[in-house]
PDB file of C-alpha atoms in Angstrom:
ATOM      1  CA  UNK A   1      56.078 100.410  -3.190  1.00  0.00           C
ATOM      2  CA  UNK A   2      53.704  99.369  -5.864  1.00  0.00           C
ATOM      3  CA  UNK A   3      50.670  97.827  -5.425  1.00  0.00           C
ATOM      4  CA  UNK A   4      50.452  93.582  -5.601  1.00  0.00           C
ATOM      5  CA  UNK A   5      50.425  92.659  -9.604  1.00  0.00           C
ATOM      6  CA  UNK A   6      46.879  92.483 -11.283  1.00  0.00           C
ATOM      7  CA  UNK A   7      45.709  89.092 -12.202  1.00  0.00           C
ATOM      8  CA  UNK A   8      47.631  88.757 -15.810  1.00  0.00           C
ATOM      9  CA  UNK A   9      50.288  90.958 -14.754  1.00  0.00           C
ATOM     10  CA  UNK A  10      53.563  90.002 -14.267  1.00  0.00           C
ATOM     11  CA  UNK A  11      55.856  90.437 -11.419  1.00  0.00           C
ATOM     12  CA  UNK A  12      58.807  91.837 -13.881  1.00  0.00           C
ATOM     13  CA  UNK A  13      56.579  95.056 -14.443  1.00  0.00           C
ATOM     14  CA  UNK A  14      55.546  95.402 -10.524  1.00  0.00           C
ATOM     15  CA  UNK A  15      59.580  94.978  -9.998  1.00  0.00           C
ATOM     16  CA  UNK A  16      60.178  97.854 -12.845  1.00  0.00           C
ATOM     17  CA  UNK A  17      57.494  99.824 -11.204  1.00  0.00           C
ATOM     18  CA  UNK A  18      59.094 100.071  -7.845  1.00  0.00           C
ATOM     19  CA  UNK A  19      62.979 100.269  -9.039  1.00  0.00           C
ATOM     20  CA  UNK A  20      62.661 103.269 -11.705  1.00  0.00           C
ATOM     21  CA  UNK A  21      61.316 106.649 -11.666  1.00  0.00           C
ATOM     22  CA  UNK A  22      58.044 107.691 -13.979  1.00  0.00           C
ATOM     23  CA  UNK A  23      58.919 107.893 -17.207  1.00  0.00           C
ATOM     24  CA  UNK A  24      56.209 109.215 -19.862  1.00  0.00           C
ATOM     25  CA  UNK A  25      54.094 107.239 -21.975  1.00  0.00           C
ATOM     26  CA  UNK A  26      55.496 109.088 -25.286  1.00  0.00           C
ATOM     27  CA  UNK A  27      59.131 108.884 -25.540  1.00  0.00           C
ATOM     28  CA  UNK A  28      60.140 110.632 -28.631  1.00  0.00           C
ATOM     29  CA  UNK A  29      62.403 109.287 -31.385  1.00  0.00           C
ATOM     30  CA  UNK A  30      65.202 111.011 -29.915  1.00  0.00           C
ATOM     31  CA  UNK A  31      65.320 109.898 -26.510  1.00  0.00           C
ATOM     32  CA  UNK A  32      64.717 106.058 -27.826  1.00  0.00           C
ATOM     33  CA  UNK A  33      68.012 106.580 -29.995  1.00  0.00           C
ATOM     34  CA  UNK A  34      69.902 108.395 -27.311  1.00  0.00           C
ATOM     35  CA  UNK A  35      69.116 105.710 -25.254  1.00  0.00           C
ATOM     36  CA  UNK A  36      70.379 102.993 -27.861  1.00  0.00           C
ATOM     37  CA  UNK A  37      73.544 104.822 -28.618  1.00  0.00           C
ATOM     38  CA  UNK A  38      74.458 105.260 -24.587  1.00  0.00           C
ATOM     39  CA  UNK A  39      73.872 101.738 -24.249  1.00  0.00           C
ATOM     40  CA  UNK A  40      76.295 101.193 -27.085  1.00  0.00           C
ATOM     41  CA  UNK A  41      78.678 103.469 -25.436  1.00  0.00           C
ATOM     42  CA  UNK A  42      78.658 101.722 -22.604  1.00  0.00           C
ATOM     43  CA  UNK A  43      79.425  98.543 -24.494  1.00  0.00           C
ATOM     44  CA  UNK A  44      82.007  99.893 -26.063  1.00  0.00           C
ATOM     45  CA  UNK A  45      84.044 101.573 -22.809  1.00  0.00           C
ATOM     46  CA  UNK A  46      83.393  98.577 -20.956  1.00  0.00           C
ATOM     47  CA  UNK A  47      85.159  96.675 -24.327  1.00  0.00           C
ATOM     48  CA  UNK A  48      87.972  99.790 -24.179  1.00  0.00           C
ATOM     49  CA  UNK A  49      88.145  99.013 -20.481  1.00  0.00           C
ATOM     50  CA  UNK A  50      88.812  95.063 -20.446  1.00  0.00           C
ATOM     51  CA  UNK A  51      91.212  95.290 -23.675  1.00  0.00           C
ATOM     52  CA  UNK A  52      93.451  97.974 -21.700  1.00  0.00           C
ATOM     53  CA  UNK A  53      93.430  96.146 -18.497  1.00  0.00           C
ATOM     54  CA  UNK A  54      94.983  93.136 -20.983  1.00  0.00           C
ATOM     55  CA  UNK A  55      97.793  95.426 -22.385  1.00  0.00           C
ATOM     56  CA  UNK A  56      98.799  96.062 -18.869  1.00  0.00           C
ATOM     57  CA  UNK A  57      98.215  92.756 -17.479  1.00  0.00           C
ATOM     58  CA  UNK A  58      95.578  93.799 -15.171  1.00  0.00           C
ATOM     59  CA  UNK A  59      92.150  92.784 -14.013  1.00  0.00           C
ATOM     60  CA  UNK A  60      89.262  95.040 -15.525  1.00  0.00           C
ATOM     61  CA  UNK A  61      88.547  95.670 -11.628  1.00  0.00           C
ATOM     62  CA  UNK A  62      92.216  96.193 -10.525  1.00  0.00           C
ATOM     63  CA  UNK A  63      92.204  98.671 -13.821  1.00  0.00           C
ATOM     64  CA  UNK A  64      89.089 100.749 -12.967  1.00  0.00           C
ATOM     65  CA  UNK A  65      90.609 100.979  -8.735  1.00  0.00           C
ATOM     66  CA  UNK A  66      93.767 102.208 -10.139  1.00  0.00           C
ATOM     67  CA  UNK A  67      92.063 105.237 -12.618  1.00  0.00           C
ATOM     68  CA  UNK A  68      90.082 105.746  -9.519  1.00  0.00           C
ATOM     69  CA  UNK A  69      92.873 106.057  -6.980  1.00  0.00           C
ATOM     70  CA  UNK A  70      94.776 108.009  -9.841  1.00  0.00           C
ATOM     71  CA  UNK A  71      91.802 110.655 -10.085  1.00  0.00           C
ATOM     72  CA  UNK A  72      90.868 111.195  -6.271  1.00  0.00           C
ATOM     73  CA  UNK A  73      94.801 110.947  -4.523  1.00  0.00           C
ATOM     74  CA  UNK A  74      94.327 110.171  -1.085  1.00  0.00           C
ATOM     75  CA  UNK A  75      90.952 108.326  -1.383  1.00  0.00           C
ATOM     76  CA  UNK A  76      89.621 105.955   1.581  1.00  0.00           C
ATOM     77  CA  UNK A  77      89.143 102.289   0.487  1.00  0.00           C
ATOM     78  CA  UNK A  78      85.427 102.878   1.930  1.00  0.00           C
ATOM     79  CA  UNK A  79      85.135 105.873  -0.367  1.00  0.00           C
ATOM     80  CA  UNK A  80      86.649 103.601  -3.146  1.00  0.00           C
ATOM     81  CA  UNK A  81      83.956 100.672  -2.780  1.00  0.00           C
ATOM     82  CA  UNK A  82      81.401 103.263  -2.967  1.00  0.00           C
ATOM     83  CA  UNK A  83      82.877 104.779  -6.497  1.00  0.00           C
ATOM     84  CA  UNK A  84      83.253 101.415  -7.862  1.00  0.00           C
ATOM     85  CA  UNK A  85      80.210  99.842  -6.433  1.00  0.00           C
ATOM     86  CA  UNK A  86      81.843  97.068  -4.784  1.00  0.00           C
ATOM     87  CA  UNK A  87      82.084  95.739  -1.389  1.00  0.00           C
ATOM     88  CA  UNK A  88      84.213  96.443   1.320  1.00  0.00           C
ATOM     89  CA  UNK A  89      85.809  93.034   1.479  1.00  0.00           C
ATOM     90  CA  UNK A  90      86.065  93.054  -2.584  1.00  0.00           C
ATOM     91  CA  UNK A  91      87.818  96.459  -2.830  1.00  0.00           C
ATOM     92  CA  UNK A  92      90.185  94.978   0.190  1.00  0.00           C
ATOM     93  CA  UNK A  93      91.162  92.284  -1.772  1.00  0.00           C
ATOM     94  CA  UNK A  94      91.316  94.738  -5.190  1.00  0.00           C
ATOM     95  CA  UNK A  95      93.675  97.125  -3.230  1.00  0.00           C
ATOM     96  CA  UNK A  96      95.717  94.019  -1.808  1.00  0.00           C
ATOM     97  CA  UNK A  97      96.665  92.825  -5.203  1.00  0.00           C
ATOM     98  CA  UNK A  98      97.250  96.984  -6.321  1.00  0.00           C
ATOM     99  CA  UNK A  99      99.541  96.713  -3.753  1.00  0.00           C
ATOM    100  CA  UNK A 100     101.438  93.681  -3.716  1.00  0.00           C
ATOM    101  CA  UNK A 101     102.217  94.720  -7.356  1.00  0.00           C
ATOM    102  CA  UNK A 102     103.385  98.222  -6.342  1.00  0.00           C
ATOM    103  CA  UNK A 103     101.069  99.743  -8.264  1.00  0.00           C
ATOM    104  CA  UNK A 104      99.420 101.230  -5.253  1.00  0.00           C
ATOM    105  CA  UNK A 105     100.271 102.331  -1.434  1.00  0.00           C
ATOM    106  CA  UNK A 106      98.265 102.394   1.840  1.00  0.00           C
ATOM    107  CA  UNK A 107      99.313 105.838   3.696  1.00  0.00           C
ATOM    108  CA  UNK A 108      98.191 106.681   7.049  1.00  0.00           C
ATOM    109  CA  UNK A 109      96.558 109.849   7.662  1.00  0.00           C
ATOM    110  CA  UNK A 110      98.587 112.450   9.438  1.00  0.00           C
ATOM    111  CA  UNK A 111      95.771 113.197  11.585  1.00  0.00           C
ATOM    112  CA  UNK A 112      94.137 110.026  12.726  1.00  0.00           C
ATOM    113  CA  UNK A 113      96.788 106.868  12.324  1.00  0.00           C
ATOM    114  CA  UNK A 114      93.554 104.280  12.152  1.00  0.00           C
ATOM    115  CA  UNK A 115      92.322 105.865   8.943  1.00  0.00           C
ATOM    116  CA  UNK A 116      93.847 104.865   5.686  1.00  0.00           C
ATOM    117  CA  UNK A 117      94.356 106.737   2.227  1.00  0.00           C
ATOM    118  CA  UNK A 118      95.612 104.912  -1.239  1.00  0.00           C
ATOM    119  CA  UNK A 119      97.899 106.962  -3.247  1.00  0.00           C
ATOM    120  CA  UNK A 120      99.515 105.419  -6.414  1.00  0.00           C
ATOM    121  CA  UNK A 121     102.973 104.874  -6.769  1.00  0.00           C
ATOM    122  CA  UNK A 122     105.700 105.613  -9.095  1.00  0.00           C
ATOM    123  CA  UNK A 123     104.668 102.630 -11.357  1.00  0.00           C
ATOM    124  CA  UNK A 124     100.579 103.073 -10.695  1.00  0.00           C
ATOM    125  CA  UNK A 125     101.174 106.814 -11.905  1.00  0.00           C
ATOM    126  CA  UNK A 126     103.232 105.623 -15.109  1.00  0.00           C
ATOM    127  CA  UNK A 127     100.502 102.767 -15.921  1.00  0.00           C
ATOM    128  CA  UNK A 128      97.675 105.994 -15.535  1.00  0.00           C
ATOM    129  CA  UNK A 129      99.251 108.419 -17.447  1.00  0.00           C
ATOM    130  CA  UNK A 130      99.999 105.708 -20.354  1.00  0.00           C
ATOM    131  CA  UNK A 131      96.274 104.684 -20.034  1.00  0.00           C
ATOM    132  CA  UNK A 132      95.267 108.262 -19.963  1.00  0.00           C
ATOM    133  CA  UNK A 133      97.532 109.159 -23.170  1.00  0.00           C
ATOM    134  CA  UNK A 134      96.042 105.944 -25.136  1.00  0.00           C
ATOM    135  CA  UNK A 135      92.166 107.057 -24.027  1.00  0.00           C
ATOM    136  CA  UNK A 136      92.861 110.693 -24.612  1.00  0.00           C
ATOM    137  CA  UNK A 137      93.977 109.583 -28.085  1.00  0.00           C
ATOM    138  CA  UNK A 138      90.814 107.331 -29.223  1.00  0.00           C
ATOM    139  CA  UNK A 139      88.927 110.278 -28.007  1.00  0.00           C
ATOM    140  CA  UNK A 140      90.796 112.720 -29.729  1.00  0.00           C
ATOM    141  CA  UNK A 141      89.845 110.977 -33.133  1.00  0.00           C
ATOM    142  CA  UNK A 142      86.169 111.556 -32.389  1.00  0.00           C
ATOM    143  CA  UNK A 143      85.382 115.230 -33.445  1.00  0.00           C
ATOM    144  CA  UNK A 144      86.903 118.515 -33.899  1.00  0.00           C
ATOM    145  CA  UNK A 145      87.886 120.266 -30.842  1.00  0.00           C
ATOM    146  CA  UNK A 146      84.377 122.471 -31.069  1.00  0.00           C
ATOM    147  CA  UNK A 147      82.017 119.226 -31.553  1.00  0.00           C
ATOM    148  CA  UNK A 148      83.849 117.641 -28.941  1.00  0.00           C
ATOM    149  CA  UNK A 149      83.443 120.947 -26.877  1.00  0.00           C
ATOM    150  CA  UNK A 150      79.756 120.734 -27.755  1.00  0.00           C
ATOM    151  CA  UNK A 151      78.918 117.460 -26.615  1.00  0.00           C
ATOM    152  CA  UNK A 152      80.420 118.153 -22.841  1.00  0.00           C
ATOM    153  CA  UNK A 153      77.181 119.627 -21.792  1.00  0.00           C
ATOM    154  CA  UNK A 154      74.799 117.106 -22.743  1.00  0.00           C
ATOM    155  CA  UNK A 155      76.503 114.338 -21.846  1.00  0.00           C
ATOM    156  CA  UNK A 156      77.373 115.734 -18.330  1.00  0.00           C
ATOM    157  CA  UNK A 157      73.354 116.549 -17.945  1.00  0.00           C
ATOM    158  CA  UNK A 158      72.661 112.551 -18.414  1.00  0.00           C
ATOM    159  CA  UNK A 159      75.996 111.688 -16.250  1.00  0.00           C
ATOM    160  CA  UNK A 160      74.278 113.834 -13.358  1.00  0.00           C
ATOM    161  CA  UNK A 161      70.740 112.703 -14.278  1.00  0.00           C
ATOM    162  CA  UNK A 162      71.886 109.035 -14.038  1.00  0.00           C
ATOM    163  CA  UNK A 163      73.968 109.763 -10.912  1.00  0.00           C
ATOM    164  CA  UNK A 164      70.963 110.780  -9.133  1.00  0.00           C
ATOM    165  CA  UNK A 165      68.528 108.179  -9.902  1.00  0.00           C
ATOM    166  CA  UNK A 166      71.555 106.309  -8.826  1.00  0.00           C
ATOM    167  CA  UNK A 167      71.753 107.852  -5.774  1.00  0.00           C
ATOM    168  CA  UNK A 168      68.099 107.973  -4.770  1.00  0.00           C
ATOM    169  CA  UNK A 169      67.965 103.822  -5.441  1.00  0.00           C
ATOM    170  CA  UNK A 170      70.494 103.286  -2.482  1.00  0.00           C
ATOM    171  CA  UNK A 171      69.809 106.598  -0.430  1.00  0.00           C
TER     172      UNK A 171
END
């Protein structure tokens, strides 16, 4: 934990201080535009996101449980908070409404009855693989197959580099 705030400091810095890691006093050029074109990124999936949850009249949240459930089949709803950063009771009432619409079924485990997994159902699959078609498409309008290829390993280095700081925050 930092230390209390000088006189003339302010508490917004002591708060940064304790809530990110070090960072150096000389960021280059690079890194400050890297940082302004994730941020844009983000912007822009989280646009891609809510405008694709409209064409299938769906909540954003609903939408990102669903791609969720449709990537890890079988998932625990605790397992499904975590992913999506939610709360228990919030992902409850996500998966509810997931399932009332049949887009989404609670399955008991084989092995322990109490314990429940969320698989998608016929219609959650159809609504992933359309979503998945329509993303894979904007994507595919990005780059050649070789600058698209080329970009994988840099942006999975700051996906993993963000995880952990992530991680460490709520470890």
């Amino acid at each position: 934990m930092a230390d209390a705030p000088t006189e003339g400091a302010s508490r917004e810095t002591t708060v940064t201080d304790d809530l990110l890691p070090p960072t150096p006093a000389n960021h280059p050029d690079s890194i400050k535009k890297l940082a302004a074109t994730l941020r844009r990124l983000d912007e822009a999936h989280r646009r891609y996101r809510v405008h694709a949850a409209k064409v299938v009249g769906m909540a954003p949240t609903d939408l990102s449980a669903l791609l969720v459930v449709s990537e890890n089949p079988g998932i625990t709803p605790g397992a499904l908070a975590k992913e999506l950063v939610l709360s228990t009771g919030t992902v409850t009432a996500v998966v509810d409404r997931l399932e009332a619409s049949g887009r989404v079924a609670r399955v008991a485990h084989p092995g322990d009855r109490r314990s429940l997994h969320l698989q998608l159902t016929e219609q959650g699959t159809q609504i992933a693989s359309a979503l998945d078609e329509a993303y894979w498409y904007v994507l595919s309008t990005t780059g050649t197959d070789e600058t698209i290829a080329g970009a994988l390993p840099q942006l999975d280095g700051i996906t993993e580099a963000l995880d952990a700081v992530a991680s460490e925050a709520v470890g």
